[in-house]
Tab-separated table of C-alpha atoms and ligand atoms in Angstrom:
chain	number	residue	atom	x	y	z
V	1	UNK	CA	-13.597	38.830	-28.059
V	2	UNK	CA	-13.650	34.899	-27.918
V	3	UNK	CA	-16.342	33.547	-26.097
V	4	UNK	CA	-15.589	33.058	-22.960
V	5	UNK	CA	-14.658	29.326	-21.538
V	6	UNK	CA	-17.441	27.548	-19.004
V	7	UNK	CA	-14.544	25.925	-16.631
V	8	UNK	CA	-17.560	24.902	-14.429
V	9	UNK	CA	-19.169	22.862	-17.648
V	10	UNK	CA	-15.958	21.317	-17.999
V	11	UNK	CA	-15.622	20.110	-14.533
V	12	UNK	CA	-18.625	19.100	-14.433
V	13	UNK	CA	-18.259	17.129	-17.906
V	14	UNK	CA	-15.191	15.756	-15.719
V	15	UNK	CA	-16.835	14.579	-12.702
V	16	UNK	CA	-20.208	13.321	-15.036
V	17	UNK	CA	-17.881	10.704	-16.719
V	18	UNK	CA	-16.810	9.440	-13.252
V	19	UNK	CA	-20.899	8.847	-12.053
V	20	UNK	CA	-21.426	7.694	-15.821
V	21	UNK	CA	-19.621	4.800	-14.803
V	22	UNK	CA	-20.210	4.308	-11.455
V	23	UNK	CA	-16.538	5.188	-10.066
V	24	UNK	CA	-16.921	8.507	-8.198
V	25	UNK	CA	-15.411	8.213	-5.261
V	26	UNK	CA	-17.096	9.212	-2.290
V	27	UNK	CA	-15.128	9.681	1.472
V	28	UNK	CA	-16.998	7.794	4.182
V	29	UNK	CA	-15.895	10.656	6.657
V	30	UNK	CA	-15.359	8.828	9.927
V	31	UNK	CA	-13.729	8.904	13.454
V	32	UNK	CA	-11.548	6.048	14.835
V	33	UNK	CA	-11.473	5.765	18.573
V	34	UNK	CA	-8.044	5.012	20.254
V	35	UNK	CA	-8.365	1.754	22.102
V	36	UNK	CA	-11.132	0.448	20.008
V	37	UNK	CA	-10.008	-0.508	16.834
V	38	UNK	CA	-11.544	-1.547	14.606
V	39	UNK	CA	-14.644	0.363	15.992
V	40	UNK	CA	-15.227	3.755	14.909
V	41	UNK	CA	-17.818	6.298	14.666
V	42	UNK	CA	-19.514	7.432	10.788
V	43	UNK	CA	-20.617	10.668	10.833
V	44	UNK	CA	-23.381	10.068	8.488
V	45	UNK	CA	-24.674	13.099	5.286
V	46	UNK	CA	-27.787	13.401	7.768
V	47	UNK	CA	-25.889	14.529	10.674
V	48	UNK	CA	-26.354	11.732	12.736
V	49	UNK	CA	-23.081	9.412	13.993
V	50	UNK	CA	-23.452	5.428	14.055
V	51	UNK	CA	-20.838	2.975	15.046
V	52	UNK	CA	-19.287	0.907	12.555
V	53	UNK	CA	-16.338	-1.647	12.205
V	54	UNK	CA	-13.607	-0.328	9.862
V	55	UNK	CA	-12.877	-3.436	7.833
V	56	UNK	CA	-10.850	-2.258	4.757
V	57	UNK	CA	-7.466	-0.301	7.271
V	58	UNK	CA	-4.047	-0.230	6.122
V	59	UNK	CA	-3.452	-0.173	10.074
V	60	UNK	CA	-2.848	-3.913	9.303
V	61	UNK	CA	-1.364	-4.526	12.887
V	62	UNK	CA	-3.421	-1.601	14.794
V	63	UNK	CA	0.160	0.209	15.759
V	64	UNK	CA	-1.617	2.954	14.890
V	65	UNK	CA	-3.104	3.001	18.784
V	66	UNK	CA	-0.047	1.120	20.336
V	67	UNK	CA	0.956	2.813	23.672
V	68	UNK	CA	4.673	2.942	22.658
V	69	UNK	CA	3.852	4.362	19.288
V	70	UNK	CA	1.578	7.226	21.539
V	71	UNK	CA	4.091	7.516	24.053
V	72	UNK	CA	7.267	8.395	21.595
V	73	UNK	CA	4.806	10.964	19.600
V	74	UNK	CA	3.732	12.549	23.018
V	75	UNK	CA	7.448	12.650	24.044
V	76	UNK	CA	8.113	14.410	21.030
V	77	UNK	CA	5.725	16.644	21.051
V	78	UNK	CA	6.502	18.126	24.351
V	79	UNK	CA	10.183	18.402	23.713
V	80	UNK	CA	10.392	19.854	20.441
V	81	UNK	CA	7.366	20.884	19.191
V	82	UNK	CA	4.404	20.590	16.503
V	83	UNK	CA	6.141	20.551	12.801
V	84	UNK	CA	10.460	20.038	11.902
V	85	UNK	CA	10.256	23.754	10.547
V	86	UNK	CA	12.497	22.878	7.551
V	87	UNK	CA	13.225	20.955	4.579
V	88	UNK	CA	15.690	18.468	5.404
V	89	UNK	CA	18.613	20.749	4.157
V	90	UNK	CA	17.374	23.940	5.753
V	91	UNK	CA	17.179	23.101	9.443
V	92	UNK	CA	14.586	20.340	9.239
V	93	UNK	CA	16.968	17.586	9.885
V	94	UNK	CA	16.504	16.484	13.469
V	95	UNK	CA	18.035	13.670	15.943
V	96	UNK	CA	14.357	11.876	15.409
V	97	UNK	CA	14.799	11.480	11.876
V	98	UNK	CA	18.613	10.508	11.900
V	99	UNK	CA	17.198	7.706	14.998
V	100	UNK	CA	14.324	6.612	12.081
V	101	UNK	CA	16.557	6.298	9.829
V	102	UNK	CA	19.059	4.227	11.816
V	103	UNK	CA	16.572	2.171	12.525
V	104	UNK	CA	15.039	1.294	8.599
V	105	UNK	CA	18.399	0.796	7.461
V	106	UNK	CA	19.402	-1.867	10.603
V	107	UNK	CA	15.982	-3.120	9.786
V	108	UNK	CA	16.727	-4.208	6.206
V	109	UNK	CA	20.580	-4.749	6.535
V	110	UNK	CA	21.248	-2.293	4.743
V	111	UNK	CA	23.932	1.004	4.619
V	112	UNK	CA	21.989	3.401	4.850
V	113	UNK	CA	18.038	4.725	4.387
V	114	UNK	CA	16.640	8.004	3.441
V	115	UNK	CA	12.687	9.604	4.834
V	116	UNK	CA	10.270	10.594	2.378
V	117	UNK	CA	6.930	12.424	3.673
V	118	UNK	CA	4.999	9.051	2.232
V	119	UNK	CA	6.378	5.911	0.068
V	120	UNK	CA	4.223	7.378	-2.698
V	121	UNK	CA	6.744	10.134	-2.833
V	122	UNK	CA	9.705	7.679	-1.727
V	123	UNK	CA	9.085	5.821	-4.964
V	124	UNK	CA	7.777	8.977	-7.359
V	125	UNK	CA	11.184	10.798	-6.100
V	126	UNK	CA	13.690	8.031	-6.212
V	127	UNK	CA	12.410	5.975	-9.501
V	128	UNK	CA	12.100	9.443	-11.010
V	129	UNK	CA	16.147	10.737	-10.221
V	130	UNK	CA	17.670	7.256	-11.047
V	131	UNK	CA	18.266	8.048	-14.702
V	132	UNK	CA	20.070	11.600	-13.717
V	133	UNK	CA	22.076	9.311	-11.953
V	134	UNK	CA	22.435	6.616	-14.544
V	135	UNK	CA	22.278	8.272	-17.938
V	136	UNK	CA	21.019	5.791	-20.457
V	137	UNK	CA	18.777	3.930	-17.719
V	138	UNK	CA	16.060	1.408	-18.814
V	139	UNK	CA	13.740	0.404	-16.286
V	140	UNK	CA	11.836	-2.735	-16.491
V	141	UNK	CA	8.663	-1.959	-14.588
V	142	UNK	CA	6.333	-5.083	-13.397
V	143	UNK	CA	2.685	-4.313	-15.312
V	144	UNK	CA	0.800	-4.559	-11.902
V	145	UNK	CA	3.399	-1.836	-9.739
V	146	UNK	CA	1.656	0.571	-7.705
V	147	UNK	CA	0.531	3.980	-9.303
V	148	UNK	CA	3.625	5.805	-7.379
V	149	UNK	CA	6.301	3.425	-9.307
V	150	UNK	CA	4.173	4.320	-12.435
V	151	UNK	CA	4.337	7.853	-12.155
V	152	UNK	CA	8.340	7.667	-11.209
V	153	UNK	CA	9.164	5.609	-14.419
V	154	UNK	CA	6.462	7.386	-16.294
V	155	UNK	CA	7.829	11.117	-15.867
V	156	UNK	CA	11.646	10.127	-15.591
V	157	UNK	CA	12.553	10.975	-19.153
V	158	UNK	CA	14.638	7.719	-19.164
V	159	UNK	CA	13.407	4.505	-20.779
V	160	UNK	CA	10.668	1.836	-19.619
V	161	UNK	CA	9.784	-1.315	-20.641
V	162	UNK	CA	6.651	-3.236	-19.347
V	163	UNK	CA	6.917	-7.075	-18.389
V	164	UNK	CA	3.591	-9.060	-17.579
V	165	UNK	CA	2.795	-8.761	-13.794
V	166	UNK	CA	5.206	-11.840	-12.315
V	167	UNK	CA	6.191	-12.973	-15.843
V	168	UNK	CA	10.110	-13.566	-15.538
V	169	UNK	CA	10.741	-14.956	-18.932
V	170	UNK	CA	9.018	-11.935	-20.456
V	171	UNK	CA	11.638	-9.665	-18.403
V	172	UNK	CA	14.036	-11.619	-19.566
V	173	UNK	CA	12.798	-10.964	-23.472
V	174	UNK	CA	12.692	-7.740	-22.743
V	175	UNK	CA	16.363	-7.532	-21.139
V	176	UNK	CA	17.567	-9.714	-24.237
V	177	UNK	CA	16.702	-7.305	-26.622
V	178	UNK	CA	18.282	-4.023	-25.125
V	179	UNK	CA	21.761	-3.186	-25.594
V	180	UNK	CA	23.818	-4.955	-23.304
V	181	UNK	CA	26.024	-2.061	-22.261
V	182	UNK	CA	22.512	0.120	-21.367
V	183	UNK	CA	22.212	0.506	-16.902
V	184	UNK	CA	19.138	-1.488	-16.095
V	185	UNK	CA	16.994	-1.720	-12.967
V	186	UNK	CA	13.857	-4.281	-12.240
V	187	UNK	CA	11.069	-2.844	-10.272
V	188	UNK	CA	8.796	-5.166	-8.681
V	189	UNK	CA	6.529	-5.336	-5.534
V	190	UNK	CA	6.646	-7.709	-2.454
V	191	UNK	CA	3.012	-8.117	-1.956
V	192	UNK	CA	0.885	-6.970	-4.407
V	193	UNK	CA	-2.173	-4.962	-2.564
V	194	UNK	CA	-5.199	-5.620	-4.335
V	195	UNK	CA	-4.778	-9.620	-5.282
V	196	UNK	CA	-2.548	-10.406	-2.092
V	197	UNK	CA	0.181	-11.864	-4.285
V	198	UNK	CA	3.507	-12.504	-4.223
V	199	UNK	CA	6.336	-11.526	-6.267
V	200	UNK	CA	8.882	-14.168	-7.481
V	201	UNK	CA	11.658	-12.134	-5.992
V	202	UNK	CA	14.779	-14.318	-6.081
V	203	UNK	CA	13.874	-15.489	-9.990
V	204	UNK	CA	13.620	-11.764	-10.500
V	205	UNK	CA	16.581	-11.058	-8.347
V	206	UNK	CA	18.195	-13.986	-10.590
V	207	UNK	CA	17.118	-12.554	-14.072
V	208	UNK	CA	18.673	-8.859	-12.904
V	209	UNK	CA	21.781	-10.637	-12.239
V	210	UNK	CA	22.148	-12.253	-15.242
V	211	UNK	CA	21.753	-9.048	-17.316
V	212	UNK	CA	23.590	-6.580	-14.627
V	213	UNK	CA	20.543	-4.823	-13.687
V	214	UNK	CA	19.928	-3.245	-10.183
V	215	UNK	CA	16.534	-4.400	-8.679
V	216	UNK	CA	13.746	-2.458	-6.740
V	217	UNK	CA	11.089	-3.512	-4.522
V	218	UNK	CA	8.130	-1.717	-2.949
V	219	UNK	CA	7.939	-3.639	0.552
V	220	UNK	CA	4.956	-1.297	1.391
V	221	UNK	CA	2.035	-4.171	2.225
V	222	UNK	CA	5.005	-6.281	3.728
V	223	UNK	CA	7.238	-4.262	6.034
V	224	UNK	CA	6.541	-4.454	9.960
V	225	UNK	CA	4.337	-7.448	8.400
V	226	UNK	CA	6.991	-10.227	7.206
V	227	UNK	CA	10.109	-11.608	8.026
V	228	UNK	CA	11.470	-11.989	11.984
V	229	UNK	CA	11.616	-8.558	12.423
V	230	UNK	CA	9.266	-6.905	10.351
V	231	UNK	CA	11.824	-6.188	7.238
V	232	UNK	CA	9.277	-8.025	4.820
V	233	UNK	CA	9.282	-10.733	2.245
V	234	UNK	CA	12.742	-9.963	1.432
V	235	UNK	CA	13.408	-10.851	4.972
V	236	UNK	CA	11.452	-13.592	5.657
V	237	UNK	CA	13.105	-15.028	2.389
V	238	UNK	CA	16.999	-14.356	2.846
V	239	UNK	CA	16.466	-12.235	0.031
V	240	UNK	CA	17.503	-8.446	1.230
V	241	UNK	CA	20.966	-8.368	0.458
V	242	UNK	CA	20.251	-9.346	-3.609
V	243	UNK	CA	17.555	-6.107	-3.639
V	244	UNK	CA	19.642	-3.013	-4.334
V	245	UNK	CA	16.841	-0.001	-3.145
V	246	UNK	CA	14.100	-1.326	-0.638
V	247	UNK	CA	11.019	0.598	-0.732
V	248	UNK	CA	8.254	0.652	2.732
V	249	UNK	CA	6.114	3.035	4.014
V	250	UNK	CA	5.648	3.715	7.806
V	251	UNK	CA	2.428	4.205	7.292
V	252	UNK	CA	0.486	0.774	7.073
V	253	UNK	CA	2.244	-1.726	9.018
V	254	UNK	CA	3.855	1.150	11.008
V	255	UNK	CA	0.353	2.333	11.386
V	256	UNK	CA	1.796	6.403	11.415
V	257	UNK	CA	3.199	8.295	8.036
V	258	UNK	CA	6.322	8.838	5.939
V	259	UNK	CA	8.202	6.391	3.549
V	260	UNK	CA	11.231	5.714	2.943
V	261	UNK	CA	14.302	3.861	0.610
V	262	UNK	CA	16.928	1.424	2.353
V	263	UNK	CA	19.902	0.999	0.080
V	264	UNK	CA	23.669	1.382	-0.044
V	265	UNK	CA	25.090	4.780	1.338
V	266	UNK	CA	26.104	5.968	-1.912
V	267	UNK	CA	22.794	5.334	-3.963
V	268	UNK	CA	20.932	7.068	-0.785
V	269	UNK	CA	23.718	10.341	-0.662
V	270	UNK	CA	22.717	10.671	-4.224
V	271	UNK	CA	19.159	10.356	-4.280
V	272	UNK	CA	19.134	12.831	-1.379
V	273	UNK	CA	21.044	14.949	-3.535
V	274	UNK	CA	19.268	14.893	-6.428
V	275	UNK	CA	15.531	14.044	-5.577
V	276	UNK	CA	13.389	17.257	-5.631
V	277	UNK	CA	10.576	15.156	-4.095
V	278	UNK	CA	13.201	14.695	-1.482
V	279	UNK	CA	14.829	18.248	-1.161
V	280	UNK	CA	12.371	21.025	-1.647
V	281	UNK	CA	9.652	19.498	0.785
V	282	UNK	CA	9.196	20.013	4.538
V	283	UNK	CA	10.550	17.059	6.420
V	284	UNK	CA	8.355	14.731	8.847
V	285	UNK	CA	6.903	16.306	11.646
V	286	UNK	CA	9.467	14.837	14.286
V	287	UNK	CA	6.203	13.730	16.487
V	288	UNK	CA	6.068	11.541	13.400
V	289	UNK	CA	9.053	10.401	12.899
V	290	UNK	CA	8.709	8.801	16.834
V	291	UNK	CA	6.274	7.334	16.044
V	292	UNK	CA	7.442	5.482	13.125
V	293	UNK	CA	10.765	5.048	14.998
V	294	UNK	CA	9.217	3.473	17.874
V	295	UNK	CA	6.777	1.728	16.493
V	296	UNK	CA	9.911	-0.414	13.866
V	297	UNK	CA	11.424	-0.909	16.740
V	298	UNK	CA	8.693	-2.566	18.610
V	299	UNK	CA	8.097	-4.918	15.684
V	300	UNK	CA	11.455	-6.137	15.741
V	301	UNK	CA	11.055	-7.710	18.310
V	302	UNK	CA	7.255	-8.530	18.900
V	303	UNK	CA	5.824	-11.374	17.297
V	304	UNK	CA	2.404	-11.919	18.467
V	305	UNK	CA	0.627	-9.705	16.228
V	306	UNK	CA	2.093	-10.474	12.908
V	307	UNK	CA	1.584	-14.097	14.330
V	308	UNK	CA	-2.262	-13.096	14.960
V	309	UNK	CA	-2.554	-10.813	11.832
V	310	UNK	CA	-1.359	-14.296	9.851
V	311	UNK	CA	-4.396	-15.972	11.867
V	312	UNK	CA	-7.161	-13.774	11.762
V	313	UNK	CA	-6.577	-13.693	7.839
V	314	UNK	CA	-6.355	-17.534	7.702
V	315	UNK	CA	-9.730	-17.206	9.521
V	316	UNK	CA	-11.721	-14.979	7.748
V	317	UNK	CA	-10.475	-16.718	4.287
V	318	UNK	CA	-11.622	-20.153	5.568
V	319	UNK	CA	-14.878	-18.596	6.326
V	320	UNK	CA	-15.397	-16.818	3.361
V	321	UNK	CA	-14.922	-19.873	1.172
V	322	UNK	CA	-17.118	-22.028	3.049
V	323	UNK	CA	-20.005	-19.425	1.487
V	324	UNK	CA	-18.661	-20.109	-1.696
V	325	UNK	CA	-17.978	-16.204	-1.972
V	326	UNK	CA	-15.121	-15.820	-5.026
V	327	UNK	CA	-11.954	-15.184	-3.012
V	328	UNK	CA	-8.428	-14.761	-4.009
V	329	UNK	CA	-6.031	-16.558	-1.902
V	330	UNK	CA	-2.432	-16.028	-2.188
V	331	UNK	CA	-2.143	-17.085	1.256
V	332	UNK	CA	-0.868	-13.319	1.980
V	333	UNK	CA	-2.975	-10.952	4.596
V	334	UNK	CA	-5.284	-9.366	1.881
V	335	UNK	CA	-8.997	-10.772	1.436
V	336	UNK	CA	-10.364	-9.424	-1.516
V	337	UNK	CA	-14.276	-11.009	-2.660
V	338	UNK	CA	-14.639	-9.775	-6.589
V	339	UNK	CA	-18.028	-8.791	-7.233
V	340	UNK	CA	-16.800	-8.052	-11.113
V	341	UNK	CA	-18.921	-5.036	-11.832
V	342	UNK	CA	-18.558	-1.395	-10.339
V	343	UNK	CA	-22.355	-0.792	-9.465
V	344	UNK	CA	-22.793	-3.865	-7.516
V	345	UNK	CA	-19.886	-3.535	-5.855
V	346	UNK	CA	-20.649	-0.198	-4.556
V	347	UNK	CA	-24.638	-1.399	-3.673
V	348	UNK	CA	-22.543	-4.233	-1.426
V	349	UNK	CA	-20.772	-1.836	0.046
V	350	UNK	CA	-23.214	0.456	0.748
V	351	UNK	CA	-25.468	-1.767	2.095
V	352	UNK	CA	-22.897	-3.452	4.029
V	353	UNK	CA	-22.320	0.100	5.868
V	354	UNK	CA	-26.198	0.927	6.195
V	355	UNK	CA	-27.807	-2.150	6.805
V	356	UNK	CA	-24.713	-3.825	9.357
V	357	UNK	CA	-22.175	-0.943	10.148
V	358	UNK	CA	-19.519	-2.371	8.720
V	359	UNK	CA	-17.010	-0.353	6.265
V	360	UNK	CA	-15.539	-2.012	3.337
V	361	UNK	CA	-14.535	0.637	0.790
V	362	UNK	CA	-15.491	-0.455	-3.225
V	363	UNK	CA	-12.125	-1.318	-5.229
V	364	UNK	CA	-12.452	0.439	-8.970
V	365	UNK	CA	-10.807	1.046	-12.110
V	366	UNK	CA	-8.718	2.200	-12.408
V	367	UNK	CA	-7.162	0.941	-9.342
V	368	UNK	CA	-8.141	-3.032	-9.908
V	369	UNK	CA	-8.651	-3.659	-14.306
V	370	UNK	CA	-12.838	-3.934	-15.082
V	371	UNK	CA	-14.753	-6.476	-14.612
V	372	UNK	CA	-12.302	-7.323	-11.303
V	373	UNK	CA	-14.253	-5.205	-8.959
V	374	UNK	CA	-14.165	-6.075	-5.772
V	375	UNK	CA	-14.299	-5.609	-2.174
V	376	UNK	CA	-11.081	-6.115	-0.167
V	377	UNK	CA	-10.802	-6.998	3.268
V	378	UNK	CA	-7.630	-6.608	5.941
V	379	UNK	CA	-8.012	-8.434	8.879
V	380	UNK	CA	-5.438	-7.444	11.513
V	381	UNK	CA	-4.922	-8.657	15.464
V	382	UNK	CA	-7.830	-6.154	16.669
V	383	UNK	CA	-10.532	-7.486	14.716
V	384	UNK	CA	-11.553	-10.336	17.092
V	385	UNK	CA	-14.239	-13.701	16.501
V	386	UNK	CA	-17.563	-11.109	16.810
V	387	UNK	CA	-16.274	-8.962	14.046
V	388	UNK	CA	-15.503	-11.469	11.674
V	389	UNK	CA	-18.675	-13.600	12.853
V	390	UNK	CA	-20.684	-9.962	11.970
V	391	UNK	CA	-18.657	-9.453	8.596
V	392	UNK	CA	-19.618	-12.963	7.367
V	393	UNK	CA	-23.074	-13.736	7.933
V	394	UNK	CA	-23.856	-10.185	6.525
V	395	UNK	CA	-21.620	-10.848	3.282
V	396	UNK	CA	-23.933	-14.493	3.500
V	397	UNK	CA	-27.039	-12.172	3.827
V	398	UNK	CA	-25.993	-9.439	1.011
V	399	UNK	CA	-25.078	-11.833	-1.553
V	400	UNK	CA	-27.942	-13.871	-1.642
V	401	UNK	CA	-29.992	-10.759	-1.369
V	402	UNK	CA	-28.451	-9.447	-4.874
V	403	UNK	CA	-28.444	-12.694	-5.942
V	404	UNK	CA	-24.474	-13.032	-6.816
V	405	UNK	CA	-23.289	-15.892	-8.034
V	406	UNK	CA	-21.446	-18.632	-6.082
V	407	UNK	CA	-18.312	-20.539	-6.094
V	408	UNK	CA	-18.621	-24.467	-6.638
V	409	UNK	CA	-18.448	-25.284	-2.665
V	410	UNK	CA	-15.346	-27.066	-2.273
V	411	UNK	CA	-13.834	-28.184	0.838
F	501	LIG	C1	-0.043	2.616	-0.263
F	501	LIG	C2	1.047	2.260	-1.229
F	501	LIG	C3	2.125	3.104	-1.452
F	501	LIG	C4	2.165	4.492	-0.877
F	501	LIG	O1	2.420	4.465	0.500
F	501	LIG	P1	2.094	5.767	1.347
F	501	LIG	O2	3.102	5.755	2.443
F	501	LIG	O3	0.693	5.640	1.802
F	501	LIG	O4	2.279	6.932	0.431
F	501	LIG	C5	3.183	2.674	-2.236
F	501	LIG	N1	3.167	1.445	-2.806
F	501	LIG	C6	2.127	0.603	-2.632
F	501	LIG	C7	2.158	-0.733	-3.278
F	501	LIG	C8	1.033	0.990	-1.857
F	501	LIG	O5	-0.022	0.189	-1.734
């Protein structure tokens, strides 16, 4: 008999590589408390609880504890129950997610839009079925997209080229050199997450054009966020009708769950058809799909708190600079400081959340490159003047206490 194989050794050989290099993740496991964002509870290894500010949310605008969000999920609940029971085609296909999805595709002008039980899987599921429904398809894929576009391209048995993150005469290359009769799409972000930068979307848009390619954005850190009515860059820019598929997830700006794609009827009847990530899955809880329907609908007409979400970044950015800490500033809602090395960037944070109570979650490779480690902050509307008062004389405190280099102090 062969000798038998130590799985556990190999796990642990696994996980060992992570510590090695000081990017094991650990969950802060904590309790947000309706009404008091961005307080929470941590309920610490020892057993004890402590209060702490949650500074590194994707509940960018807090709708996550809006009373007409609550109310619609309440509602819900009471009429129709806890889960949809079904996959979309078999039974799960309820007036709450035809209402959702009314209300995504009047959000972004567009035919149609199709749910997805997260944009992860909205942009896995659709990127991934394109090339059964465009045989031959290259996709030119922007070097910085999000690890959900990567997987789509990556596993979609079509062809991918790389272009250099915002680099539109290196798409262009790259377009030049492929067979002109080949279908082509551009996928690009809106807001990239972890430098708070902006895609050139109309050069992009214009570039597609020129070659006949279709374009696709991920509006995911943008939508509820941008634009008059919360339909994201593209919106704010006049740029929606030149993006073919419109990626956002209801889950950040929305501050509940799902994702979803907003493009013509046709190219959403087929990806429903054809997606497995779409068809063999349970839809949204309908409590969820409330939520999420509610809550778009509120932003399209509020504009206070993407007006104070702009402000409280502004803020906090201002701040930050004036300690000399190295910021990026895009002039988007996402603050991230780079330390540049994993360890100290988890002893900041870690400190940060045992010496002050406040939660800032290290950024890693492979999720920012190395030597770009950082800590990245998201204001929103609910964290008020004492929390960002807190935030930076501790950040003032910590980095002279590890001795981190500082900025030239400019104005
Ligand atoms: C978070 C994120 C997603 C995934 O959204 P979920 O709805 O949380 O699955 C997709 N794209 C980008 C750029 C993201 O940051």
């Amino acid at each position: 008999m062969n000798q038998p194989i130590d799985y556990t050794a190999k796990l642990n050989e696994a996980l060992d590589r992570l510590h090695g290099e000081g990017r094991y993740r650990t969950f802060i496991d904590i309790e947000r408390r309706r009404g008091q964002f961005p307080h929470a509870t941590w309920n610490c290894p020892d057993g004890t609880e402590r209060p702490i500010t949650v500074w590194c949310g994707n509940d960018y605008l807090g709708m996550g504890q809006h009373p007409e969000v609550m109310a619609a999920m309440h509602e819900a609940i009471d009429a129709t129950g806890a889960g949809s029971g079904g996959t979309r085609n078999i039974s799960g296909t309820t007036v709450y997610h035809k209402r959702l999805e009314a209300e995504l595709a009047d959000l972004h002008g567009k035919e149609a839009a199709l749910l997805f039980t997260s944009a992860y899987i909205a942009n896995d599921a659709t990127l991934s079925t394109l090339p059964k429904l465009f045989p031959g398809l290259i996709i030119y894929s922007d070097a910085l997209n999000h690890a959900s576009m990567i997987e789509g391209v990556r596993r979609n048995g079509g062809s991918k080229r790389i272009f250099r993150h915002n680099d539109v005469e290196h798409l262009r290359e790259l377009m030049a050199a492929d067979d002109p009769a080949a279908p082509k799409l551009v996928a690009f972000e809106s807001v990239y997450s972890m430098d708070g930068d902006f895609g050139p979307i109309k050069e992009l848009c214009d570039a597609a054009d020129e070659f006949g390619a279709l374009t696709y954005i991920d509006e995911v850190h943008a939508v509820g966020i941008y634009g008059p009515r919360g339909g994201g860059v593209t919106e704010r820019d006049g740029l929606a009708h030149r993006i073919d598929i419109i990626n956002g997830t209801l889950a950040k700006g929305y501050g509940v769950m799902g994702g979803y794609i907003a493009a013509s009827a046709r190219m959403c009847d087929a990806v429903r058809s054809y997606a497995p990530g779409f068809i063999f899955t349970t839809s949204l809880a309908p409590a969820i799909a409330a939520g999420a329907a509610a809550s778009v609908a509120f932003l399209k007409h509020d504009q206070t708190l993407r007006a104070q979400h702009q402000t409280q970044a502004k803020i906090l950015k201002l701040r930050l600079k004036g300690l000399g800490l190295p910021l990026i500033d895009h002039g988007s809602h996402i603050v991230p400081v780079i330390v540049g090395d994993p360890k100290h960037t988890k002893k900041l944070s870690d400190m940060l959340l045992e010496r002050h109570g406040i939660y800032v979650q290290p950024i890693n490779f492979p999720t920012v490159p190395r030597g770009t480690e950082r800590l990245r902050f998201t204001p929103s509307p609910v964290h008020g003047p004492g929390e960002i008062d807190q935030l930076v004389h501790a950040m003032d405190d910590l980095w002279s206490h590890c001795a981190l280099n500082r900025a030239e102090m400019s104005a």
